[in-house]
Tab-separated table of C-alpha atoms in Angstrom:
chain	number	residue	atom	x	y	z
A	589	UNK	CA	86.102	89.545	87.168
A	590	UNK	CA	86.338	89.065	90.925
A	591	UNK	CA	87.552	91.867	93.186
A	592	UNK	CA	90.795	89.940	93.860
A	593	UNK	CA	91.365	89.421	90.146
A	594	UNK	CA	90.734	93.107	89.454
A	595	UNK	CA	93.257	94.055	92.131
A	596	UNK	CA	95.785	91.622	90.687
A	597	UNK	CA	95.317	93.014	87.196
A	598	UNK	CA	95.708	96.549	88.501
A	599	UNK	CA	98.951	95.610	90.291
A	600	UNK	CA	100.288	93.946	87.136
A	601	UNK	CA	99.468	96.992	85.030
A	602	UNK	CA	101.012	99.338	87.590
A	603	UNK	CA	104.229	97.326	87.818
A	604	UNK	CA	104.630	97.084	84.059
A	605	UNK	CA	103.850	100.769	83.664
A	606	UNK	CA	106.558	101.559	86.200
A	607	UNK	CA	108.999	99.320	84.318
A	608	UNK	CA	108.191	101.060	81.056
A	609	UNK	CA	108.547	104.442	82.686
A	610	UNK	CA	111.906	103.467	84.173
A	611	UNK	CA	113.169	102.166	80.819
A	612	UNK	CA	112.099	105.408	79.185
A	613	UNK	CA	113.913	107.401	81.874
A	614	UNK	CA	117.116	105.418	81.351
A	615	UNK	CA	116.888	106.037	77.604
A	616	UNK	CA	116.442	109.765	78.232
A	617	UNK	CA	119.510	109.813	80.471
A	618	UNK	CA	121.500	108.034	77.755
A	619	UNK	CA	120.360	110.709	75.311
A	620	UNK	CA	121.441	113.413	77.769
A	621	UNK	CA	124.927	111.914	77.991
A	622	UNK	CA	125.158	111.670	74.211
A	623	UNK	CA	124.187	115.330	73.987
A	624	UNK	CA	126.749	116.261	76.648
A	625	UNK	CA	129.411	114.403	74.708
A	626	UNK	CA	128.627	116.261	71.501
A	627	UNK	CA	128.180	119.725	73.033
A	628	UNK	CA	130.677	119.684	75.900
A	629	UNK	CA	127.956	120.736	78.332
A	630	UNK	CA	127.866	118.313	81.308
A	631	UNK	CA	124.744	116.988	82.993
A	632	UNK	CA	123.782	116.760	86.673
A	633	UNK	CA	124.614	113.493	88.479
A	634	UNK	CA	122.416	110.669	87.274
A	635	UNK	CA	122.136	108.923	90.643
A	636	UNK	CA	119.935	111.752	91.899
A	637	UNK	CA	117.424	111.319	89.087
A	638	UNK	CA	116.686	107.593	89.168
A	639	UNK	CA	115.062	106.112	92.250
A	640	UNK	CA	117.422	103.534	93.799
A	641	UNK	CA	119.585	103.561	90.678
A	642	UNK	CA	121.313	100.199	90.305
A	643	UNK	CA	124.465	99.084	88.538
A	644	UNK	CA	122.244	97.280	86.026
A	645	UNK	CA	120.475	100.575	85.316
A	646	UNK	CA	123.833	102.259	84.769
A	647	UNK	CA	125.045	99.603	82.329
A	648	UNK	CA	121.705	99.816	80.500
A	649	UNK	CA	122.361	103.539	79.973
A	650	UNK	CA	125.902	102.779	78.795
A	651	UNK	CA	124.685	100.067	76.414
A	652	UNK	CA	122.104	102.392	74.868
A	653	UNK	CA	124.891	104.830	73.975
A	654	UNK	CA	127.071	102.048	72.574
A	655	UNK	CA	124.242	100.919	70.287
A	656	UNK	CA	123.613	104.505	69.186
A	657	UNK	CA	127.249	104.999	68.199
A	658	UNK	CA	127.484	101.660	66.402
A	659	UNK	CA	124.298	102.413	64.487
A	660	UNK	CA	125.998	105.623	63.357
A	661	UNK	CA	128.890	103.582	61.957
A	662	UNK	CA	131.515	103.944	64.665
A	663	UNK	CA	133.784	100.903	64.986
A	664	UNK	CA	134.537	99.333	68.353
A	665	UNK	CA	138.297	99.221	68.976
A	666	UNK	CA	138.280	97.684	72.426
A	667	UNK	CA	137.352	97.907	76.070
A	668	UNK	CA	138.684	99.511	79.206
A	669	UNK	CA	138.495	98.380	82.790
A	670	UNK	CA	138.369	101.195	85.296
A	671	UNK	CA	138.659	101.636	89.039
A	672	UNK	CA	141.035	98.707	89.390
A	673	UNK	CA	143.594	100.433	91.599
A	674	UNK	CA	143.137	101.384	95.232
A	675	UNK	CA	144.233	104.904	94.285
A	676	UNK	CA	141.396	105.320	91.793
A	677	UNK	CA	138.823	103.646	94.049
A	678	UNK	CA	139.748	106.019	96.856
A	679	UNK	CA	139.742	108.975	94.471
A	680	UNK	CA	136.176	108.267	93.373
A	681	UNK	CA	134.885	106.677	96.585
A	682	UNK	CA	134.045	103.241	95.137
A	683	UNK	CA	135.120	99.701	95.910
A	684	UNK	CA	134.678	97.777	92.649
A	685	UNK	CA	135.897	97.955	89.039
A	686	UNK	CA	133.810	98.929	86.060
A	687	UNK	CA	134.171	98.742	82.297
A	688	UNK	CA	133.545	100.821	79.220
A	689	UNK	CA	134.255	100.868	75.489
A	690	UNK	CA	136.138	102.970	72.962
A	691	UNK	CA	135.985	103.335	69.201
A	692	UNK	CA	138.718	103.504	66.580
A	693	UNK	CA	138.268	107.275	66.299
A	694	UNK	CA	139.070	107.607	70.021
A	695	UNK	CA	142.509	105.954	69.725
A	696	UNK	CA	145.676	108.051	69.368
A	697	UNK	CA	149.319	107.048	69.051
A	698	UNK	CA	152.763	108.222	70.183
A	699	UNK	CA	153.382	111.978	69.898
A	700	UNK	CA	149.744	112.706	69.089
A	701	UNK	CA	148.591	116.283	69.636
A	702	UNK	CA	145.079	116.014	71.020
A	703	UNK	CA	142.693	118.988	71.172
A	704	UNK	CA	141.861	119.685	74.814
A	705	UNK	CA	138.588	121.177	73.594
A	706	UNK	CA	137.494	117.634	72.700
A	707	UNK	CA	136.901	117.077	76.403
A	708	UNK	CA	135.066	118.710	79.276
A	709	UNK	CA	137.500	118.153	82.142
A	710	UNK	CA	140.186	115.682	81.049
A	711	UNK	CA	142.540	113.702	83.256
A	712	UNK	CA	145.166	111.114	82.336
A	713	UNK	CA	146.073	107.691	83.683
A	714	UNK	CA	149.115	105.525	82.787
A	715	UNK	CA	148.213	101.968	81.849
A	716	UNK	CA	149.173	98.817	80.010
A	717	UNK	CA	147.502	98.247	76.667
A	718	UNK	CA	146.881	94.603	75.727
A	719	UNK	CA	146.288	93.590	72.136
A	720	UNK	CA	144.521	90.250	71.771
A	721	UNK	CA	145.522	87.499	69.376
A	722	UNK	CA	142.696	85.196	70.468
A	723	UNK	CA	139.044	85.774	71.269
A	724	UNK	CA	138.089	85.518	74.933
A	725	UNK	CA	134.529	84.342	75.485
A	726	UNK	CA	133.338	84.051	79.070
A	727	UNK	CA	132.004	83.034	81.438
A	728	UNK	CA	134.640	80.639	82.728
A	729	UNK	CA	137.742	82.353	81.279
A	730	UNK	CA	140.792	81.502	83.384
A	731	UNK	CA	143.938	83.468	84.038
A	732	UNK	CA	145.884	81.028	81.869
A	733	UNK	CA	143.481	81.558	78.977
A	734	UNK	CA	143.720	85.323	79.360
A	735	UNK	CA	147.519	85.170	79.315
A	736	UNK	CA	147.472	83.017	76.198
A	737	UNK	CA	145.169	85.497	74.462
A	738	UNK	CA	147.496	88.494	74.897
A	739	UNK	CA	149.533	89.266	71.808
A	740	UNK	CA	151.535	92.336	72.901
A	741	UNK	CA	151.687	94.749	75.819
A	742	UNK	CA	152.014	98.438	74.899
A	743	UNK	CA	152.461	101.610	76.918
A	744	UNK	CA	149.116	103.362	77.115
A	745	UNK	CA	147.433	106.422	78.536
A	746	UNK	CA	143.733	106.696	79.082
A	747	UNK	CA	142.244	110.152	78.914
A	748	UNK	CA	139.289	110.065	81.231
A	749	UNK	CA	136.571	112.680	81.081
A	750	UNK	CA	133.230	113.175	82.762
A	751	UNK	CA	130.020	114.199	81.091
A	752	UNK	CA	128.711	114.603	84.653
A	753	UNK	CA	129.111	118.062	86.183
A	754	UNK	CA	132.230	118.722	88.254
A	755	UNK	CA	133.260	115.054	88.336
A	756	UNK	CA	130.518	114.622	90.950
A	757	UNK	CA	130.263	110.883	90.419
A	758	UNK	CA	129.611	107.655	92.233
A	759	UNK	CA	129.917	104.201	90.676
A	760	UNK	CA	126.560	104.296	88.869
A	761	UNK	CA	127.331	107.734	87.394
A	762	UNK	CA	130.675	106.746	85.921
A	763	UNK	CA	129.363	103.397	84.637
A	764	UNK	CA	126.476	105.114	82.864
A	765	UNK	CA	128.970	107.609	81.439
A	766	UNK	CA	130.966	104.861	79.704
A	767	UNK	CA	133.263	104.475	82.713
A	768	UNK	CA	134.334	108.111	82.165
A	769	UNK	CA	136.250	107.202	79.013
A	770	UNK	CA	137.348	110.139	76.877
A	771	UNK	CA	140.050	108.748	74.592
A	772	UNK	CA	142.927	106.267	74.485
A	773	UNK	CA	146.563	106.730	73.538
A	774	UNK	CA	148.691	103.663	72.841
A	775	UNK	CA	152.322	103.279	71.811
A	776	UNK	CA	153.451	101.739	68.552
A	777	UNK	CA	156.358	99.788	70.083
A	778	UNK	CA	155.536	96.993	72.564
A	779	UNK	CA	157.009	97.062	76.051
A	780	UNK	CA	160.007	94.751	76.374
A	781	UNK	CA	158.544	92.692	79.228
A	782	UNK	CA	157.488	89.140	79.960
A	783	UNK	CA	153.841	88.670	80.890
A	784	UNK	CA	154.731	86.893	84.129
A	785	UNK	CA	156.598	90.030	85.261
A	786	UNK	CA	153.844	92.584	84.663
A	787	UNK	CA	152.937	92.885	88.345
A	788	UNK	CA	156.418	94.194	89.179
A	789	UNK	CA	156.648	96.673	86.322
A	790	UNK	CA	156.833	100.268	87.539
A	791	UNK	CA	155.363	103.190	85.666
A	792	UNK	CA	155.608	106.909	86.365
A	793	UNK	CA	153.165	109.518	85.159
A	794	UNK	CA	154.840	112.735	84.032
A	795	UNK	CA	153.015	115.978	83.333
A	796	UNK	CA	155.113	118.500	81.399
A	797	UNK	CA	158.164	116.373	82.171
A	798	UNK	CA	157.597	116.403	85.935
A	799	UNK	CA	156.892	113.154	87.771
A	800	UNK	CA	153.528	113.474	89.498
A	801	UNK	CA	152.714	109.858	90.382
A	802	UNK	CA	154.039	106.320	90.083
A	803	UNK	CA	152.955	102.783	90.774
A	804	UNK	CA	153.554	99.142	89.991
A	805	UNK	CA	151.519	96.727	87.921
A	806	UNK	CA	150.320	94.971	91.054
A	807	UNK	CA	148.416	98.149	91.941
A	808	UNK	CA	145.947	96.978	89.297
A	809	UNK	CA	143.782	94.479	91.245
A	810	UNK	CA	146.993	92.982	92.705
A	811	UNK	CA	147.548	91.336	89.313
A	812	UNK	CA	147.257	93.250	86.012
A	813	UNK	CA	145.939	90.125	84.278
A	814	UNK	CA	143.008	89.892	86.710
A	815	UNK	CA	141.050	92.770	85.095
A	816	UNK	CA	141.223	91.015	81.718
A	817	UNK	CA	139.835	87.827	83.266
A	818	UNK	CA	137.131	89.791	85.098
A	819	UNK	CA	136.131	91.690	81.964
A	820	UNK	CA	135.968	88.602	79.754
A	821	UNK	CA	133.714	86.855	82.251
A	822	UNK	CA	131.441	89.820	82.970
A	823	UNK	CA	130.942	90.458	79.253
A	824	UNK	CA	130.533	86.736	78.680
A	825	UNK	CA	127.544	86.688	80.995
A	826	UNK	CA	125.960	89.159	78.556
A	827	UNK	CA	126.853	87.032	75.529
A	828	UNK	CA	129.619	89.438	74.472
A	829	UNK	CA	133.184	88.344	73.651
A	830	UNK	CA	136.492	90.158	73.647
A	831	UNK	CA	137.487	89.715	70.034
A	832	UNK	CA	140.931	88.934	68.625
A	833	UNK	CA	142.507	92.160	67.411
A	834	UNK	CA	140.853	94.325	70.045
A	835	UNK	CA	142.740	96.490	72.539
A	836	UNK	CA	142.068	96.194	76.262
A	837	UNK	CA	143.228	98.627	78.935
A	838	UNK	CA	143.213	96.881	82.346
A	839	UNK	CA	143.360	99.930	84.609
A	840	UNK	CA	145.607	102.645	85.957
A	841	UNK	CA	148.845	102.367	87.906
A	842	UNK	CA	148.079	105.636	89.689
A	843	UNK	CA	145.415	108.183	90.443
A	844	UNK	CA	144.282	110.357	87.548
A	845	UNK	CA	145.880	113.750	86.966
A	846	UNK	CA	144.302	116.716	85.137
A	847	UNK	CA	145.665	118.067	81.865
A	848	UNK	CA	145.068	121.312	80.019
A	849	UNK	CA	145.954	122.881	76.680
A	850	UNK	CA	149.700	123.046	75.953
A	851	UNK	CA	150.542	120.304	78.433
A	852	UNK	CA	152.158	116.923	77.827
A	853	UNK	CA	151.593	113.602	79.516
A	854	UNK	CA	154.029	110.688	79.611
A	855	UNK	CA	153.626	107.110	80.788
A	856	UNK	CA	157.243	106.254	81.592
A	857	UNK	CA	158.029	102.563	81.988
A	858	UNK	CA	161.749	103.192	82.377
A	859	UNK	CA	163.983	100.931	80.290
A	860	UNK	CA	160.913	99.069	79.021
A	861	UNK	CA	159.558	101.995	77.020
A	862	UNK	CA	157.327	105.051	77.271
A	863	UNK	CA	154.514	106.970	75.625
A	864	UNK	CA	154.106	110.750	75.382
A	865	UNK	CA	151.131	112.720	74.127
A	866	UNK	CA	150.421	116.455	73.973
A	867	UNK	CA	147.314	118.592	74.285
A	868	UNK	CA	146.585	121.657	72.215
């Protein structure tokens, strides 16, 4: 083998070794997050432990956890889009949305009493909850197709939680941590609203009966249908569809507010409906 060929072979081996090492590191970080989820003991920020950590790296960590849970028999109930409002982007210092998943055992309904000990540092966000009557398979999903796929719109609350210490997160940290999803609460009675009016719907977040924040549907990417379109197309690029029957949360009307044991949280849509949950 010539000297040039030997050098080329050495470079190839080095690059592939680095790739393998990086993949192994991402798998270890996924395992750390799974352990944090089961023990309630958070982990240090991930961005500090992967050189030039990318969004692709973060989604690879998220996907590894999804596959682990599904292999254990957990059933996917739907998807959430996060960081869609200016309030949440400012709160976490990011400028783009992200997405995560939730399972059937993470979904609660009206008047649920949810153990606060199930979380590390929970916060709540008021949202719409879309049930789908048609499958959305991107890329190329249009707003019209997304509208046609929505069956009902329900009041919803996402309970966000961070397996990363002290909520010290940037975009890659929250993406890797399943977009900081802790649980989902969704009403049993649909909101009495036309889809074309969702942007003007106002929702207030109440903690223990006191209004702490409010916003309109247009706070969600200027159009609360836009996150559904975005999600369908991003997942479609990975060969994944949003299936009929799934629940999709498009993002919060407001910034997230913390909750503790013995508190209640209400997403109040006025005359359209509401949803209240409690924490024990």
